[in-house]
mmCIF file of C-alpha atoms in Angstrom:
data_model
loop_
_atom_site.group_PDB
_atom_site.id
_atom_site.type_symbol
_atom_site.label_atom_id
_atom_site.label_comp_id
_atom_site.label_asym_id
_atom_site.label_seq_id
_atom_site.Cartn_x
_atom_site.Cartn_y
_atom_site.Cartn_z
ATOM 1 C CA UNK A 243 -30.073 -24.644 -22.558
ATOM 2 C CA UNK A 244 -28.394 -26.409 -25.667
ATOM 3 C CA UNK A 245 -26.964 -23.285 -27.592
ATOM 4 C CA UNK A 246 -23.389 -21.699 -26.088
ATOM 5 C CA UNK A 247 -24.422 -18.580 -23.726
ATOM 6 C CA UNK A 248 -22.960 -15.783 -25.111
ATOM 7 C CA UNK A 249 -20.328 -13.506 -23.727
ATOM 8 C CA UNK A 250 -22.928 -11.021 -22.451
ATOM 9 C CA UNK A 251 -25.109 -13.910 -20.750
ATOM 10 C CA UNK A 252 -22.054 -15.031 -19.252
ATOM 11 C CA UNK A 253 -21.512 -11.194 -17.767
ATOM 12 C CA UNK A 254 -25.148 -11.240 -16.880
ATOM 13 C CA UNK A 255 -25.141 -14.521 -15.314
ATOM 14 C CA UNK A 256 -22.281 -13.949 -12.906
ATOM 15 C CA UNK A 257 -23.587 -11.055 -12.006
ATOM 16 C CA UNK A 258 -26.629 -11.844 -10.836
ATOM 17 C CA UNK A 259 -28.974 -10.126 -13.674
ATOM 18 C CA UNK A 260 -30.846 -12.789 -15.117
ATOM 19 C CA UNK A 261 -34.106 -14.179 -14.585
ATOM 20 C CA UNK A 262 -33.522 -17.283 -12.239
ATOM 21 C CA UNK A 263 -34.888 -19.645 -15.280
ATOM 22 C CA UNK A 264 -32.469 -18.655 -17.256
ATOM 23 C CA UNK A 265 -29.896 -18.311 -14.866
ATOM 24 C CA UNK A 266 -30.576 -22.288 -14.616
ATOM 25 C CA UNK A 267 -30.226 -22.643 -17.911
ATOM 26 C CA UNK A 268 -26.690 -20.547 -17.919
ATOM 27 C CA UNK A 269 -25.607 -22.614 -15.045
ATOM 28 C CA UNK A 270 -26.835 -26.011 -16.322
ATOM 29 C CA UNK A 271 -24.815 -25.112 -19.630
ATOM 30 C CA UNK A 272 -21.506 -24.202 -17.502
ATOM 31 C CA UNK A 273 -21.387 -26.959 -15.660
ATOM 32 C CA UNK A 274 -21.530 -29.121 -18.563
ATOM 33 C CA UNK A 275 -18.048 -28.239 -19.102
ATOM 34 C CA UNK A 276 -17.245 -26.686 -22.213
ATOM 35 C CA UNK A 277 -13.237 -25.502 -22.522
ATOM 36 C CA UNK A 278 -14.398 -22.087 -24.224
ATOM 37 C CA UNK A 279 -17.430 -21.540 -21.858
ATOM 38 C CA UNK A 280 -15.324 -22.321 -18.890
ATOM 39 C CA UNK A 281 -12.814 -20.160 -20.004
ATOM 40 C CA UNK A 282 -15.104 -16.929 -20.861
ATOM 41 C CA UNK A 283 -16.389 -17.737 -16.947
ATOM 42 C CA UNK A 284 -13.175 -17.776 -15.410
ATOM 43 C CA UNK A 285 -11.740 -14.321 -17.621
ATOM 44 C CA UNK A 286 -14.917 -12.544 -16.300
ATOM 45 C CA UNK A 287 -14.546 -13.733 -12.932
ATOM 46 C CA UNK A 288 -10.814 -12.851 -12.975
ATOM 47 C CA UNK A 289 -11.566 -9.066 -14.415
ATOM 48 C CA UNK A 290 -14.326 -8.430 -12.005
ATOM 49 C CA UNK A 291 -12.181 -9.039 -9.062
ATOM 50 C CA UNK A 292 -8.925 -7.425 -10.874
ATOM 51 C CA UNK A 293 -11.367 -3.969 -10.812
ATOM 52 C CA UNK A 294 -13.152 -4.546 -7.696
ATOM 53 C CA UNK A 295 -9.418 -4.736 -6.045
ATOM 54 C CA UNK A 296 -9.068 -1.315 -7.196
ATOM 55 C CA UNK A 297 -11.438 1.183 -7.207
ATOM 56 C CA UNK A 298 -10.304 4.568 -8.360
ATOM 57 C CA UNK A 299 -10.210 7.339 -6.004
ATOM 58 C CA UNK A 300 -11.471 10.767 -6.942
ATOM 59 C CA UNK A 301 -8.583 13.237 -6.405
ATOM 60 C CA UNK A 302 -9.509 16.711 -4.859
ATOM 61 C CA UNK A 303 -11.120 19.368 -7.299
ATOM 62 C CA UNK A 304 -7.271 21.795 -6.056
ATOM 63 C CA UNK A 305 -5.381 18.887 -7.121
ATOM 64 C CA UNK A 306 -6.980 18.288 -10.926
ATOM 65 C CA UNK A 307 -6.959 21.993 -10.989
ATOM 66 C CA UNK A 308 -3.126 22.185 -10.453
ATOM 67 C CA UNK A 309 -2.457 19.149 -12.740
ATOM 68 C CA UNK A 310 -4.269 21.200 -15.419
ATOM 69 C CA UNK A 311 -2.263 24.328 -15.078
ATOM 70 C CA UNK A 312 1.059 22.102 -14.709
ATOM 71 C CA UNK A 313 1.306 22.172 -18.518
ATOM 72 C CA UNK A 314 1.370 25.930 -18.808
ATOM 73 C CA UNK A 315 3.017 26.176 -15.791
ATOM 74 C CA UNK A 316 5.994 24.229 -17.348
ATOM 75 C CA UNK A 317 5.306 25.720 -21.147
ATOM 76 C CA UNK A 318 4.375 29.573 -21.274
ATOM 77 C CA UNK A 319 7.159 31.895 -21.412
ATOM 78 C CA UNK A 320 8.137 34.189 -18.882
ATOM 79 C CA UNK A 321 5.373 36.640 -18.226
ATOM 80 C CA UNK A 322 6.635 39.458 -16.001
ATOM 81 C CA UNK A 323 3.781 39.464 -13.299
ATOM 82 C CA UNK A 324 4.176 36.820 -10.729
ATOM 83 C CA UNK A 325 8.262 36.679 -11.588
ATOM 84 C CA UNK A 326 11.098 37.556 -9.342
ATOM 85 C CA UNK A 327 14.894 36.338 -9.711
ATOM 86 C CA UNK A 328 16.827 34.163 -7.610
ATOM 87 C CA UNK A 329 20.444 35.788 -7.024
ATOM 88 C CA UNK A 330 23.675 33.802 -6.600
ATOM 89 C CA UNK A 331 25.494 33.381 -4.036
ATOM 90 C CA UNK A 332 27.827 31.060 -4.704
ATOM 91 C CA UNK A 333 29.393 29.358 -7.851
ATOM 92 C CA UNK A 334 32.240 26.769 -6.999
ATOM 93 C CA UNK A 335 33.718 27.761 -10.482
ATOM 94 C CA UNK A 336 34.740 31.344 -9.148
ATOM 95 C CA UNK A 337 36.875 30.259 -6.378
ATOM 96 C CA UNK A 338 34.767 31.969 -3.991
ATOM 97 C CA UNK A 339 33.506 28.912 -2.103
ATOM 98 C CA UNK A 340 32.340 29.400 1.215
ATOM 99 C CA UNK A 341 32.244 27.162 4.044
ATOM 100 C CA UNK A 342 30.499 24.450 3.760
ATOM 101 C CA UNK A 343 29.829 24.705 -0.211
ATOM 102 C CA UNK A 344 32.760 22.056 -2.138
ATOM 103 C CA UNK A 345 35.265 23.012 -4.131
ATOM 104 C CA UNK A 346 35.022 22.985 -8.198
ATOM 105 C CA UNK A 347 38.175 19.942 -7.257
ATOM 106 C CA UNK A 348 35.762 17.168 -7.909
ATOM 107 C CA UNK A 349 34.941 18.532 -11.376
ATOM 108 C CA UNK A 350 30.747 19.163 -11.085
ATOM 109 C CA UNK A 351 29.099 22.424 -10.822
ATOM 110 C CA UNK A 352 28.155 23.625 -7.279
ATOM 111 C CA UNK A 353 25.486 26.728 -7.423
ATOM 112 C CA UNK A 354 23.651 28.432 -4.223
ATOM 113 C CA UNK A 355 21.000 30.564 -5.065
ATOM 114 C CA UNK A 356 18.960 32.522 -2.471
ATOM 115 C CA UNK A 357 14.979 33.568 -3.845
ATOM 116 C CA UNK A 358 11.733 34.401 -2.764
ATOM 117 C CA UNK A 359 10.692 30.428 -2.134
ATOM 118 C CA UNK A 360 13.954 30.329 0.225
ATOM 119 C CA UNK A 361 18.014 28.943 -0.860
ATOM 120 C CA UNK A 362 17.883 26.539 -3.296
ATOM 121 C CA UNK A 363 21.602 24.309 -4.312
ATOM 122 C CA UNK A 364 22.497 22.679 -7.139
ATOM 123 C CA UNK A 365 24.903 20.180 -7.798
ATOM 124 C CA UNK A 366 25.462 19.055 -11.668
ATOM 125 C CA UNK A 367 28.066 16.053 -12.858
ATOM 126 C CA UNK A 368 28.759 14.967 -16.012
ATOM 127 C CA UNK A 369 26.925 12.075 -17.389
ATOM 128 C CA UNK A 370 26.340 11.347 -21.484
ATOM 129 C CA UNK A 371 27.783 13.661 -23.932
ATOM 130 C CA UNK A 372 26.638 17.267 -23.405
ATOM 131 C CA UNK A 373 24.657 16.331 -20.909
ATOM 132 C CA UNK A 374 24.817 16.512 -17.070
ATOM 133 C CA UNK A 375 23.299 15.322 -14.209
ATOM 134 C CA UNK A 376 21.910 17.568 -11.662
ATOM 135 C CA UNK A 377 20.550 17.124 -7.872
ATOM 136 C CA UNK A 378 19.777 19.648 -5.463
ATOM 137 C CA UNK A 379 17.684 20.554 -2.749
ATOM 138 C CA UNK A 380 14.989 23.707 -2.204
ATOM 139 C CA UNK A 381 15.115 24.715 1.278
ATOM 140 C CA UNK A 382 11.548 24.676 1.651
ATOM 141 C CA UNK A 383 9.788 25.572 4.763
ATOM 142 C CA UNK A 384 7.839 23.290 6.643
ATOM 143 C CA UNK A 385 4.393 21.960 4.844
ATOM 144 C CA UNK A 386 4.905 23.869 1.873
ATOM 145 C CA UNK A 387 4.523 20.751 -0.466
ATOM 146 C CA UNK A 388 7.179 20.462 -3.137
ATOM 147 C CA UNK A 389 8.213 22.588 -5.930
ATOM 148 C CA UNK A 390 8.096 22.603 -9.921
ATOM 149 C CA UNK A 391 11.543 23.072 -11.916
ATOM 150 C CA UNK A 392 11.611 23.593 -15.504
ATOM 151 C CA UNK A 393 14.938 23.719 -17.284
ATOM 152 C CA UNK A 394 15.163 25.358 -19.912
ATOM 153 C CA UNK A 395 17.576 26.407 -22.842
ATOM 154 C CA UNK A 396 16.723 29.143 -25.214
ATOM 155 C CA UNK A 397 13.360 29.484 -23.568
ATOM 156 C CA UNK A 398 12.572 25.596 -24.677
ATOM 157 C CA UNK A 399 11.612 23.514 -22.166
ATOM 158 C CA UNK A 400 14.399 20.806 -21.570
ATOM 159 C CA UNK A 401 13.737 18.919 -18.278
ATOM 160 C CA UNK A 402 10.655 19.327 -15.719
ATOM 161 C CA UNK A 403 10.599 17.514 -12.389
ATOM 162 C CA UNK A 404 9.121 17.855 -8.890
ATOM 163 C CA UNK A 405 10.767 18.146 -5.932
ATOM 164 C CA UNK A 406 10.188 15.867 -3.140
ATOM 165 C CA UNK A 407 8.064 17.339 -0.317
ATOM 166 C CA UNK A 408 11.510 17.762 1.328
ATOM 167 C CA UNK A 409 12.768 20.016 -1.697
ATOM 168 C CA UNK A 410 15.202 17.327 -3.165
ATOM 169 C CA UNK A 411 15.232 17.409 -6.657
ATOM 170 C CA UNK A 412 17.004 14.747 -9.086
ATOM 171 C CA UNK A 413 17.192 15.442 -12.610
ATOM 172 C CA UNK A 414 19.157 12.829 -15.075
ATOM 173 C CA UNK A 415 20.458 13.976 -18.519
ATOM 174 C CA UNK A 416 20.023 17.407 -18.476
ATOM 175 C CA UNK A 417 21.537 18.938 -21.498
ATOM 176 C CA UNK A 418 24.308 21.358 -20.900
ATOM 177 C CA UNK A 419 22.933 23.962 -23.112
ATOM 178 C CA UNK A 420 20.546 24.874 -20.162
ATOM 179 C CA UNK A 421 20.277 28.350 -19.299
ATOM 180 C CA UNK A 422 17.436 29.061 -17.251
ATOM 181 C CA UNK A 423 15.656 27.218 -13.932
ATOM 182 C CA UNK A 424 12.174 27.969 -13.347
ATOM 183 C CA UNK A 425 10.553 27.397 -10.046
ATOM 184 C CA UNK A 426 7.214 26.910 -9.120
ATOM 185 C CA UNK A 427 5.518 26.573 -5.798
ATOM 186 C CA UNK A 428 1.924 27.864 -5.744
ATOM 187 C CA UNK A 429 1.363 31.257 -6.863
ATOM 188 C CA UNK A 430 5.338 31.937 -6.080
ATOM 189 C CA UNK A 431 7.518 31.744 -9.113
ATOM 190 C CA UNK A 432 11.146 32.089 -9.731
ATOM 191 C CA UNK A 433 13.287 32.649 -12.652
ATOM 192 C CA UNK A 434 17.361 31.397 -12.426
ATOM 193 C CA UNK A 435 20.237 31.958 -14.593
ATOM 194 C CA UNK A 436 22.322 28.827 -15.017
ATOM 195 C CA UNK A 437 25.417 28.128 -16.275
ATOM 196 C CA UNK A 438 26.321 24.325 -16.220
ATOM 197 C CA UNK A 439 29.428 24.060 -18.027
ATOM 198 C CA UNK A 440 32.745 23.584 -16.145
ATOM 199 C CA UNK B 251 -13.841 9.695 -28.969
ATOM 200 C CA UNK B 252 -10.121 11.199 -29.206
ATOM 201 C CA UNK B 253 -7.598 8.481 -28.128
ATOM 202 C CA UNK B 254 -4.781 8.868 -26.023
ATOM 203 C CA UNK B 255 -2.197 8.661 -28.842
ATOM 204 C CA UNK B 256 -3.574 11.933 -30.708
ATOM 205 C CA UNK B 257 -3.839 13.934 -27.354
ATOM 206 C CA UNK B 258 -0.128 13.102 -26.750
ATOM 207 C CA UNK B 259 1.224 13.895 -30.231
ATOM 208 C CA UNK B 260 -1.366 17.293 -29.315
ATOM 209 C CA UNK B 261 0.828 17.746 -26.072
ATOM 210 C CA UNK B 262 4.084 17.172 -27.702
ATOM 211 C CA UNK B 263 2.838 20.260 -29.959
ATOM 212 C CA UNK B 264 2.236 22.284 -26.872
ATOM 213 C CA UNK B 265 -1.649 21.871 -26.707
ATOM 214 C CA UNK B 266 -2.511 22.571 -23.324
ATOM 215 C CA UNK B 267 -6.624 21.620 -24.076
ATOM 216 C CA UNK B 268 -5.347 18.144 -25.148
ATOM 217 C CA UNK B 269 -2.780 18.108 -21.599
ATOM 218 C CA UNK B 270 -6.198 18.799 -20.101
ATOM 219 C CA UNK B 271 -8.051 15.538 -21.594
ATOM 220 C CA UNK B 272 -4.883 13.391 -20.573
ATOM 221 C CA UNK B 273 -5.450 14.348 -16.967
ATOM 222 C CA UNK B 274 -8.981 14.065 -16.747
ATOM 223 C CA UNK B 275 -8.610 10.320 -18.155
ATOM 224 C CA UNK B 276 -5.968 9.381 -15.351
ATOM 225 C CA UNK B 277 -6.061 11.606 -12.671
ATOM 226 C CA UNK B 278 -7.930 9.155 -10.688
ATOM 227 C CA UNK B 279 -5.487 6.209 -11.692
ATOM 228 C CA UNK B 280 -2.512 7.567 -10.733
ATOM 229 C CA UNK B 281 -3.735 9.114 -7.177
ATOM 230 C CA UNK B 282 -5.261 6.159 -6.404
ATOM 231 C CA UNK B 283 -1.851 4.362 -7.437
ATOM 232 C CA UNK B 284 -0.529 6.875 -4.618
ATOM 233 C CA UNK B 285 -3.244 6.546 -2.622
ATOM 234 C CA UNK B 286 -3.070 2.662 -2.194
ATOM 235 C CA UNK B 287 0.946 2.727 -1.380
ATOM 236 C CA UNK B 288 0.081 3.236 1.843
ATOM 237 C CA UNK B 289 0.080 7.704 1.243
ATOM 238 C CA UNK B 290 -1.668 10.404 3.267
ATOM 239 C CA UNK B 291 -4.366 12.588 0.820
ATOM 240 C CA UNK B 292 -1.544 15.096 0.576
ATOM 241 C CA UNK B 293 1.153 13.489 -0.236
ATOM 242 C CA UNK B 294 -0.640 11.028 -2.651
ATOM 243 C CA UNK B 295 -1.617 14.777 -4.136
ATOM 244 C CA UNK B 296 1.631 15.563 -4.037
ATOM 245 C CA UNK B 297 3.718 12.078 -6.017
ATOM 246 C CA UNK B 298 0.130 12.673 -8.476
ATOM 247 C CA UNK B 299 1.690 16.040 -9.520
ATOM 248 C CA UNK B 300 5.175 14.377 -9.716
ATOM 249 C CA UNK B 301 3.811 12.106 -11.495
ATOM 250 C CA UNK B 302 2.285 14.403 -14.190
ATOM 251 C CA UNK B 303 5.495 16.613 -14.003
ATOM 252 C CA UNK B 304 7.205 13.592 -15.100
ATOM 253 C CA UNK B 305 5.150 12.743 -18.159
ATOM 254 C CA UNK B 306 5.383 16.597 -18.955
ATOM 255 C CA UNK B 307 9.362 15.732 -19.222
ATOM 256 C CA UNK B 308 9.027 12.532 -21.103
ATOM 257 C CA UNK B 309 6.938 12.964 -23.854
ATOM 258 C CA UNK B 310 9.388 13.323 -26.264
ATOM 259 C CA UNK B 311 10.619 10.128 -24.865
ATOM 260 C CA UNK B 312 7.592 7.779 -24.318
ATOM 261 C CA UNK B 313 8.661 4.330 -26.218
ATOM 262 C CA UNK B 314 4.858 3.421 -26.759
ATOM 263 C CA UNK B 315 2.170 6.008 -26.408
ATOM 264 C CA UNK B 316 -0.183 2.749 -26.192
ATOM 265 C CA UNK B 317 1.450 2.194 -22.778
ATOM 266 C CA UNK B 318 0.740 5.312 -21.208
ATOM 267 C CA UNK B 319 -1.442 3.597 -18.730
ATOM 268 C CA UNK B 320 1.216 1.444 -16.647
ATOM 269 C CA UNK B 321 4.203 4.333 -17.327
ATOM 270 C CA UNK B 322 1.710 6.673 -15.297
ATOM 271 C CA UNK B 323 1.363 3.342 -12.320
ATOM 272 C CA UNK B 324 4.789 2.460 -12.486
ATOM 273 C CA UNK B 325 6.006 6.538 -12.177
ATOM 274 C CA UNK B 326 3.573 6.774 -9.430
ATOM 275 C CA UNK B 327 4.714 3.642 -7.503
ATOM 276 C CA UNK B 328 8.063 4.767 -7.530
ATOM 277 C CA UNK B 329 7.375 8.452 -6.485
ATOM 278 C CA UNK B 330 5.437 7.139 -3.814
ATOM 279 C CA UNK B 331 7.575 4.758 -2.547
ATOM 280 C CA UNK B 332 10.430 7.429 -2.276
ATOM 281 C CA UNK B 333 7.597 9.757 -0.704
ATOM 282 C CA UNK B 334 7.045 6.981 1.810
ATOM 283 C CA UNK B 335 10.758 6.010 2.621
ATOM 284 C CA UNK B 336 10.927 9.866 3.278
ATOM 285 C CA UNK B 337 8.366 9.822 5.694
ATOM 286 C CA UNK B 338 9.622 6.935 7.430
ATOM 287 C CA UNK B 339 12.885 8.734 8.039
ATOM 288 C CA UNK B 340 11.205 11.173 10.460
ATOM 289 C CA UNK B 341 8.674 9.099 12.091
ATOM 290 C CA UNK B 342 8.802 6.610 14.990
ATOM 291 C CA UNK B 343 8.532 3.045 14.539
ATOM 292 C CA UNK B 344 5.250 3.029 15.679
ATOM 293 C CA UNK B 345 4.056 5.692 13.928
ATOM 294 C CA UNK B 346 4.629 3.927 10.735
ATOM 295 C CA UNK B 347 1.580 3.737 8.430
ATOM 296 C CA UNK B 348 0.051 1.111 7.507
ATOM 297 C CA UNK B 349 0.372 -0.327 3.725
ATOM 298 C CA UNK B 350 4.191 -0.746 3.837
ATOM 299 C CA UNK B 351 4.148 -3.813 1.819
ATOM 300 C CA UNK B 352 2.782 -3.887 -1.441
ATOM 301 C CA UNK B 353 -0.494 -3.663 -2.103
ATOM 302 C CA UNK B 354 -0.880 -4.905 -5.417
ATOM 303 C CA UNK B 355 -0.719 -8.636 -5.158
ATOM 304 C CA UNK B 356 -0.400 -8.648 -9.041
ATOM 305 C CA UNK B 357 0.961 -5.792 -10.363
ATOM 306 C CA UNK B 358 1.596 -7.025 -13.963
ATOM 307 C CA UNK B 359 -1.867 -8.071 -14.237
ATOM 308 C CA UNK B 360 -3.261 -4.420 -12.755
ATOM 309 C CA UNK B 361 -1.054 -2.405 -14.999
ATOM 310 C CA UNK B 362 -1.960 -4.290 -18.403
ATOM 311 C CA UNK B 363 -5.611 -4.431 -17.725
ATOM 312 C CA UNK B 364 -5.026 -1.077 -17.695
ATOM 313 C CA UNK B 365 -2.914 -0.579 -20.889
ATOM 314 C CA UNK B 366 -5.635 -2.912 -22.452
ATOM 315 C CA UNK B 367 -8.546 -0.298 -21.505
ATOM 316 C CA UNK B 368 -6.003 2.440 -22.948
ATOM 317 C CA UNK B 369 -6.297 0.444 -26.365
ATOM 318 C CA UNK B 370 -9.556 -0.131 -25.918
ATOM 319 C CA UNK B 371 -10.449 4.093 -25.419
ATOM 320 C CA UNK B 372 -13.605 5.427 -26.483
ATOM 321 C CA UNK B 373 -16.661 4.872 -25.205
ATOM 322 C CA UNK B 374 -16.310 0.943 -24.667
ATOM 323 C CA UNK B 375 -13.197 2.119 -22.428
ATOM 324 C CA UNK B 376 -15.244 4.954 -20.275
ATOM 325 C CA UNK B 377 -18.417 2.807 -20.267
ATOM 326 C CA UNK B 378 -16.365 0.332 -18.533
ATOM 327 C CA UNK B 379 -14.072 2.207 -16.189
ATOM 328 C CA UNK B 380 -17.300 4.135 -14.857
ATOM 329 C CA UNK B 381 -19.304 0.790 -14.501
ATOM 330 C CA UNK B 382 -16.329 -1.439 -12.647
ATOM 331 C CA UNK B 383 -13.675 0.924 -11.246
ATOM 332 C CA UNK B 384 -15.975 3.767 -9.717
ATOM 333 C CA UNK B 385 -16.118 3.224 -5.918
ATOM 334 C CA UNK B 386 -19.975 3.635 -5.789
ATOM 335 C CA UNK B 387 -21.165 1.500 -8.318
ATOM 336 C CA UNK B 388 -23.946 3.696 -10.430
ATOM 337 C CA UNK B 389 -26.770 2.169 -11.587
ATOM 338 C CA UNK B 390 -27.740 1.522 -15.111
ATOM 339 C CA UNK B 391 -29.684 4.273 -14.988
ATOM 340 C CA UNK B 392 -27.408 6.839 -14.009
ATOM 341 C CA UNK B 393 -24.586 5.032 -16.674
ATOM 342 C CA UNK B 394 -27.123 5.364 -19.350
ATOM 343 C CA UNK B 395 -27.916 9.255 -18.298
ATOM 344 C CA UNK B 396 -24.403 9.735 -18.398
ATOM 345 C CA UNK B 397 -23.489 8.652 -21.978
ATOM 346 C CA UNK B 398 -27.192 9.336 -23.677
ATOM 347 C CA UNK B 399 -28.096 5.967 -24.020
ATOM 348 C CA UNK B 400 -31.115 3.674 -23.060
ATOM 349 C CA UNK B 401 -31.130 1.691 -20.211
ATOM 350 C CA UNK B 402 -31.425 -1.408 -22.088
ATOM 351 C CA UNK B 403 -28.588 -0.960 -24.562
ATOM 352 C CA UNK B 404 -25.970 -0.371 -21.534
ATOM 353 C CA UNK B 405 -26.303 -4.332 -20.960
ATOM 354 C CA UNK B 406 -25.557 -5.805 -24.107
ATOM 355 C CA UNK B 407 -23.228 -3.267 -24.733
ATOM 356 C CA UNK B 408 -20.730 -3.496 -21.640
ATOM 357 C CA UNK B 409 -20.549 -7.316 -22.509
ATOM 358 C CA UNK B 410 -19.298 -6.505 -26.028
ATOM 359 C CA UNK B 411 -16.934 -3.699 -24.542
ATOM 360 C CA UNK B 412 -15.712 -6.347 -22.115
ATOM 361 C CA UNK B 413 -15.265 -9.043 -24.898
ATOM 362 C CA UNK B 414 -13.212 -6.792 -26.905
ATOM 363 C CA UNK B 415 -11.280 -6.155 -23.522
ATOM 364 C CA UNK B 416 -10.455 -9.679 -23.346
ATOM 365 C CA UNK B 417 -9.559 -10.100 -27.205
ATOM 366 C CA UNK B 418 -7.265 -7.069 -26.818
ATOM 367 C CA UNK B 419 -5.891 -8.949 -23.649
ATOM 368 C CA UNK B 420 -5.235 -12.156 -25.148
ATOM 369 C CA UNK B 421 -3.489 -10.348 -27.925
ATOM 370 C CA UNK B 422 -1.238 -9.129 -25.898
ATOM 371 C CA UNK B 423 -0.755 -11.678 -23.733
#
């Protein structure tokens, strides 16, 4: 071979799909030496073994389900079926605090809210202008995979984040004009009044 | 072929069949992201729904919709890495699983091959994916089933799609 393989013969050649005459002829031309040759050769070879490294894994049909209905999930407004409240039972702000729960001293917002996926706490601090920070935890029980929260102001979807599977949540910036907490677990869903200014 | 920058300026107006394409072009990257940090099924299941969760929160704050490849890894990595540290916590020494180092001996290179195939989109970027990244290799035959095409055009036509991978590459290189 005198003429430059192209790109494809290149492909072809390394992978084993030409004829073995012209595979000679492929081979005769790369060993020859050309910089651009050489260098198509070696970005092939590279790519192949970039993609063969890794192979994607199919999830599980329930998984791409759920990752489908996440959007809505997050989205659609309140629809009344499916819905129940969570009640408080303890905001630091009122004084109240029982024991065990901080005191409103340290200037953050300290909420305990008991609901149909179990007692849920929130803890929110101050971080950029009209904004706050908030962690918590869902007390979930055991194996029940982690939970959805949507925050939400006006019924406008502010922040969304997962818990862990241990029901910690961490959720940076929220803005402080955040009224509502929706949670999600399954077919369980819970609706939350919030309050986060001091 | 719709590319990923349309469906996310879809989601961002609340278009839940356009949410629906995004997953169904990176499902698979992100649980196998999960998957390959050293995760159980579940909870790479799990830090893949994080991991969507997240992007559901960001989109109004994606720097560079072009990227949306490597955010999705590098979200993933992290929620899986804080998945695994958890785990750790309440497991003996040796029950620790296996994969605790990294297994991506060059993440940089991994995450913008990826970003490049995200530029690339269409059918050059499917064509690909299904004929190097899917675990059991089809044949030409079923590739060319699959997208409508004879079985002769899917050579010559992966070696331009991988050509313009590498141009797109070495622009961004």
């Amino acid at each position: 071979m005198t003429a430059r393989p192209t790109f494809t013969e290149l492909l072809d050649w390394i992978e084993g799909r030409l004829t073995d005459e012209a595979a000679a002829a492929v081979a005769t031309y790369v060993d020859s030496g050309d910089p651009a040759t050489s260098a198509s050769v070696a970005w092939i070879r590279d790519f192949l073994a970039a993609a063969g490294s890794m192979p994607l894994s199919q999830p599980p049909p329930d998984l791409s389900a759920r990752l489908r209905g996440v959007f809505d999930e997050l989205h659609r407004p309140m629809r009344a079926e499916g819905w129940s409240d969570a009640w408080l039972l303890q905001d630091a702000r009122s004084g109240l605090a029982a024991a065990g729960v901080r005191s409103s001293a340290d200037g953050g917002v300290h909420l305990a809210f008991d609901s149909e996926l179990g007692r849920f706490v929130l803890d929110a601090t101050g971080a950029g202008v009209g904004e706050v920070d908030v962690q918590g935890l869902v007390m979930l029980a055991p194996g029940a995979g982690g939970v959805d929260l949507a925050f939400l102001a006006h019924g406008d979807l502010r922040r969304a984040v997962r818990t862990t599977p241990d029901g910690r949540f961490d959720a940076r910036g929220v803005p402080l004009d955040v009224d509502e907490l929706w949670l999600t677990s399954g077919a369980t869903r819970v609706r939350a009044t919030l309050d986060l200014r001091r | 072929m719709v590319t990923d920058t349309d469906l996310l300026r879809r989601c961002r107006r609340r278009d839940a069949e356009a949410w629906n394409q995004l997953v169904g072009r990176y499902e698979r990257l992100v649980y196998t992201v999960a998957l390959r940090n050293g995760l159980s099924a579940e909870d790479a299941a799990d830090v893949t729904q994080a991991t969507f969760v997240a992007l559901v929160d960001a989109l109004d704050r994606l720097r560079d919709d072009e990227k949306i490849a490597s955010w999705l890894m590098t979200v993933a990595r992290r929620q899986a890495w804080r998945t695994r540290n958890l785990s750790r916590r309440t497991t003996t020494l040796e029950a620790a699983p296996e994969g605790a180092t990294d297994p991506f001996a060059d993440w940089a290179t991994t995450t913008a091959l990826h970003d490049a195939l995200t530029t690339l989109g269409g059918t050059c970027r499917e064509l690909l994916v299904a004929l190097y990244f899917e675990p059991d290799a089809p044949s030409y035959a079923e590739i060319a089933q699959r997208f409508g095409r004879s079985i002769g055009g899917i050579g010559p036509l992966r070696g331009r799609c991988l050509d313009k991978l590498r141009a797109i590459m070495g622009e961004e290189a």
